[in-house]
CSV table of C-alpha atoms in Angstrom, one decimal:
chain,number,residue,atom,x,y,z
G,1,PHE,CA,-193.4,58.1,-35.0
G,2,ALA,CA,-191.3,56.2,-32.7
G,3,GLN,CA,-187.5,55.5,-33.5
G,4,LYS,CA,-186.5,52.0,-34.0
G,5,ASP,CA,-183.7,51.0,-31.6
G,6,VAL,CA,-180.5,50.7,-33.2
G,7,VAL,CA,-178.4,47.6,-33.0
G,8,LEU,CA,-174.7,47.3,-34.2
G,9,VAL,CA,-173.9,43.8,-35.1
G,10,ASP,CA,-170.1,43.1,-34.0
G,11,TYR,CA,-167.7,40.7,-35.6
G,12,PHE,CA,-168.4,37.1,-34.4
G,13,LYS,CA,-165.7,35.4,-32.4
G,14,TYR,CA,-164.9,31.7,-33.4
G,15,SER,CA,-162.6,28.7,-32.5
G,16,SER,CA,-159.6,28.0,-34.6
G,17,SER,CA,-161.2,25.0,-36.1
G,18,VAL,CA,-163.9,26.8,-37.7
G,19,ASP,CA,-163.8,28.3,-41.2
G,20,ALA,CA,-163.9,32.0,-40.9
G,21,ALA,CA,-166.0,32.3,-44.4
G,22,HIS,CA,-168.8,30.1,-42.9
G,23,VAL,CA,-168.8,32.6,-39.7
G,24,ALA,CA,-169.3,35.6,-42.1
G,25,ASN,CA,-172.2,33.7,-43.7
G,26,LEU,CA,-173.7,33.0,-40.3
G,27,ARG,CA,-173.4,36.7,-39.2
G,28,THR,CA,-175.0,37.6,-42.5
G,29,LYS,CA,-177.9,35.2,-41.9
G,30,VAL,CA,-178.5,36.6,-38.5
G,31,MET,CA,-178.6,40.2,-39.7
G,32,ALA,CA,-180.9,39.2,-42.5
G,33,GLY,CA,-183.2,37.3,-40.0
G,34,ILE,CA,-183.4,40.6,-37.5
G,35,ALA,CA,-184.1,42.8,-40.5
G,36,GLU,CA,-187.0,40.6,-41.6
G,37,THR,CA,-188.6,41.4,-38.3
G,38,ASN,CA,-188.8,45.1,-39.2
G,39,ARG,CA,-188.4,46.0,-35.6
G,40,LEU,CA,-184.7,47.2,-35.4
G,41,GLN,CA,-182.2,49.4,-37.3
G,42,ILE,CA,-179.2,47.5,-38.1
G,43,VAL,CA,-175.7,48.9,-38.3
G,44,ASP,CA,-173.2,46.5,-39.6
G,45,ILE,CA,-169.7,47.0,-38.2
G,46,VAL,CA,-168.2,45.7,-41.3
G,47,THR,CA,-169.6,48.7,-43.1
G,48,GLN,CA,-168.6,51.4,-41.1
G,49,SER,CA,-165.7,53.5,-42.6
G,50,ASN,CA,-164.5,54.8,-39.2
G,51,MET,CA,-164.3,51.3,-37.8
G,52,ALA,CA,-162.2,50.2,-40.9
G,53,THR,CA,-159.2,49.3,-38.5
G,54,GLU,CA,-161.0,47.7,-35.8
G,55,GLU,CA,-160.3,44.3,-37.0
G,56,GLU,CA,-156.6,45.1,-36.7
G,57,ARG,CA,-157.3,46.6,-33.3
G,58,ARG,CA,-159.0,43.5,-32.0
G,59,LYS,CA,-155.9,41.3,-32.7
G,60,ALA,CA,-154.1,43.2,-30.0
G,61,GLU,CA,-154.7,41.9,-26.7
G,62,SER,CA,-155.1,45.4,-25.0
G,63,ALA,CA,-158.0,46.1,-27.4
G,64,MET,CA,-159.6,42.8,-27.2
G,65,ASN,CA,-159.8,43.6,-23.3
G,66,ASP,CA,-161.0,47.4,-23.7
G,67,GLU,CA,-164.6,47.0,-23.6
G,68,THR,CA,-165.3,50.4,-22.1
G,69,ALA,CA,-163.4,52.0,-25.1
G,70,ARG,CA,-165.1,49.8,-27.4
G,71,ASN,CA,-168.7,50.5,-26.2
G,72,SER,CA,-168.0,54.1,-26.4
G,73,ILE,CA,-167.2,53.8,-30.0
G,74,MET,CA,-170.4,51.8,-30.5
G,75,GLN,CA,-172.2,54.7,-29.0
G,76,THR,CA,-170.7,57.3,-31.3
G,77,LEU,CA,-172.3,55.0,-34.0
G,78,GLY,CA,-175.9,55.5,-32.5
G,79,ALA,CA,-176.1,52.0,-31.5
G,80,LYS,CA,-178.1,51.6,-28.4
G,81,TYR,CA,-177.3,47.9,-28.3
G,82,ILE,CA,-174.5,45.5,-29.5
G,83,ILE,CA,-175.2,42.0,-31.0
G,84,THR,CA,-172.2,39.6,-30.6
G,85,GLY,CA,-171.9,36.1,-31.5
G,86,ASP,CA,-169.6,33.2,-30.3
G,87,VAL,CA,-169.4,29.9,-32.5
G,88,THR,CA,-168.3,27.1,-30.8
G,89,THR,CA,-168.5,24.3,-33.4
G,90,MET,CA,-169.5,24.5,-37.0
G,91,SER,CA,-169.0,21.5,-38.9
G,92,CYS,CA,-170.8,18.5,-40.6
G,93,THR,CA,-171.7,15.0,-40.1
G,94,LYS,CA,-171.4,12.6,-43.1
G,95,GLU,CA,-173.5,9.8,-43.4
G,96,THR,CA,-173.7,7.0,-46.2
G,97,ASP,CA,-176.6,4.8,-46.8
G,98,LYS,CA,-176.5,1.2,-48.1
G,99,ASP,CA,-176.8,2.4,-51.8
G,100,GLY,CA,-173.7,4.7,-51.3
G,101,ASN,CA,-175.7,7.7,-51.3
G,102,VAL,CA,-173.9,10.4,-49.1
G,103,THR,CA,-175.7,13.1,-47.2
G,104,TYR,CA,-174.1,15.7,-45.0
G,105,TYR,CA,-175.8,17.3,-41.8
G,106,GLY,CA,-174.8,20.6,-40.3
G,107,ASN,CA,-173.4,20.7,-36.8
G,108,LEU,CA,-173.4,24.2,-35.1
G,109,THR,CA,-173.3,25.6,-31.5
G,110,TRP,CA,-173.3,29.3,-31.0
G,111,THR,CA,-174.2,31.7,-28.5
G,112,ILE,CA,-175.9,35.1,-29.4
G,113,LYS,CA,-175.3,38.1,-26.9
G,114,ILE,CA,-177.3,41.5,-26.9
G,115,ILE,CA,-175.4,44.0,-24.8
G,116,GLU,CA,-176.4,47.6,-23.9
G,117,SER,CA,-173.8,49.9,-25.2
G,118,SER,CA,-174.0,52.5,-22.6
G,119,ASN,CA,-173.1,50.3,-19.7
G,120,GLY,CA,-172.0,47.1,-21.1
G,121,VAL,CA,-174.8,44.9,-19.3
G,122,ILE,CA,-176.0,41.8,-20.9
G,123,LYS,CA,-179.7,42.4,-22.0
G,124,TYR,CA,-180.2,38.9,-23.7
G,125,THR,CA,-178.2,35.8,-24.3
G,126,LYS,CA,-179.0,32.2,-25.8
G,127,THR,CA,-177.2,29.4,-27.0
G,128,PHE,CA,-178.3,27.4,-29.9
G,129,THR,CA,-177.2,23.8,-31.0
G,130,HIS,CA,-178.1,22.6,-34.5
G,131,GLN,CA,-176.9,18.7,-35.0
G,132,ALA,CA,-177.7,15.7,-36.7
G,133,GLY,CA,-180.0,13.2,-34.7
G,134,GLY,CA,-178.3,10.1,-36.2
G,135,LEU,CA,-179.0,7.8,-38.8
G,136,GLY,CA,-182.7,8.1,-40.5
G,137,GLY,CA,-182.3,11.7,-41.1
G,138,LEU,CA,-183.4,13.1,-37.8
G,139,THR,CA,-182.3,16.2,-37.3
G,140,GLN,CA,-182.6,19.2,-34.6
G,141,ASN,CA,-183.0,22.4,-36.7
G,142,THR,CA,-180.1,21.5,-38.7
G,143,GLY,CA,-179.4,21.8,-42.4
G,144,ILE,CA,-179.1,18.9,-44.8
G,145,GLY,CA,-177.2,18.9,-48.1
G,146,ASP,CA,-175.5,16.8,-50.7
G,147,THR,CA,-172.0,18.4,-50.1
G,148,TYR,CA,-170.6,19.7,-46.7
G,149,GLU,CA,-170.9,23.5,-47.9
G,150,GLU,CA,-174.6,23.1,-48.9
G,151,ALA,CA,-175.4,21.5,-45.3
G,152,ILE,CA,-173.4,24.6,-43.8
G,153,LEU,CA,-175.5,27.0,-45.8
G,154,GLN,CA,-178.9,25.3,-45.0
G,155,THR,CA,-178.0,25.4,-41.3
G,156,CYS,CA,-177.3,29.2,-41.5
G,157,ASN,CA,-180.7,29.3,-43.2
G,158,GLU,CA,-182.1,27.7,-40.0
G,159,VAL,CA,-180.5,30.3,-38.0
G,160,GLN,CA,-182.0,33.1,-39.8
G,161,LYS,CA,-185.5,31.8,-39.3
G,162,GLN,CA,-184.9,31.7,-35.6
G,163,MET,CA,-184.1,35.3,-35.2
G,164,GLU,CA,-187.7,36.5,-35.3
G,165,LYS,CA,-188.0,34.6,-32.0
G,166,VAL,CA,-184.9,36.2,-30.4
G,167,VAL,CA,-186.1,39.5,-31.3
G,168,GLU,CA,-189.6,38.8,-29.7
G,169,GLU,CA,-187.7,37.7,-26.4
G,170,ALA,CA,-185.1,40.2,-26.4
G,171,PHE,CA,-187.4,43.2,-27.3
G,172,PRO,CA,-190.9,42.7,-26.4
G,173,ILE,CA,-193.6,45.0,-27.7
G,174,GLU,CA,-195.4,46.8,-25.0
G,175,GLY,CA,-197.7,49.5,-25.1
G,176,SER,CA,-200.7,51.2,-23.6
G,177,LEU,CA,-204.4,51.2,-24.6
G,178,ILE,CA,-205.3,54.8,-25.1
G,179,LYS,CA,-208.7,55.1,-26.0
G,180,ILE,CA,-211.6,52.7,-26.5
G,181,GLU,CA,-213.6,54.0,-29.5
G,182,THR,CA,-216.6,51.6,-29.8
G,183,THR,CA,-218.2,48.6,-27.8
G,184,LYS,CA,-220.6,46.1,-28.6
G,185,LYS,CA,-222.4,43.8,-25.8
G,186,ASN,CA,-220.2,45.6,-23.0
G,187,LYS,CA,-217.0,44.6,-24.9
G,188,ALA,CA,-214.5,46.9,-26.4
G,189,GLU,CA,-214.6,46.6,-30.2
G,190,THR,CA,-212.7,49.3,-31.6
G,191,VAL,CA,-209.8,50.6,-29.5
G,192,TYR,CA,-206.5,52.9,-30.1
G,193,ILE,CA,-203.1,51.6,-28.8
G,194,ASP,CA,-199.7,53.8,-28.8
G,195,LEU,CA,-198.0,51.3,-31.0
G,196,GLY,CA,-197.9,51.1,-34.8
G,197,VAL,CA,-196.1,50.3,-38.0
G,198,ALA,CA,-192.9,52.0,-36.6
G,199,HIS,CA,-192.9,49.6,-33.8
G,200,GLY,CA,-193.0,46.5,-36.1
G,201,ILE,CA,-196.9,46.1,-35.6
G,202,GLU,CA,-198.5,44.3,-38.4
G,203,LYS,CA,-202.2,43.7,-39.5
G,204,GLY,CA,-203.9,40.9,-37.8
G,205,GLN,CA,-201.5,40.9,-34.9
G,206,ASP,CA,-203.0,39.6,-31.4
G,207,PHE,CA,-202.0,41.3,-28.2
G,208,ASP,CA,-202.6,40.3,-24.4
G,209,ILE,CA,-204.2,42.9,-22.4
G,210,PHE,CA,-203.1,43.3,-18.6
G,211,ILE,CA,-204.7,45.8,-16.2
G,212,GLU,CA,-202.0,47.5,-13.9
G,213,VAL,CA,-202.9,47.5,-10.2
């Protein structure tokens, strides 16, 4: 059976105006969303005992810029890829209707990067923006709540849902048709491919077939 690619989820960077606890929750939701795809093996940097002093190392300017040494450490953990996050904004918009009812809308802008640990090359990057669309409750994939904290939490839940698309884009499933078992009316009816559950394939999944020329 094929081995799943190992991805190490690094600490997320964030601006000084962003709450560290909220970023930690966002990072947890990102990992949860990736895990739900059953496509990758996740290593959490926080839980690695041999990286226990990493957070202190990152505070030093020399360590922050030592990407070569850092990538080497990631490889010792078996990680083929490193996932990083950079949170630019994470706040809420407060709106009060004519009856005095208060609603909070989450505002979040962040960037995810997937980096090859062997050479530091960025394999995938994408910036997401979740924000209120103004009065009337129009939103763009953002969370809504009766409190500030609830809106932030619901916005992070929206991020979790988006991770399936991220995994599909960054790690597309590609395989080969290795045998046509049965045909009907000159069309293939039963075929064998070199992909399976170990690759994250599920029952009922559709594939596009291409002929190499």
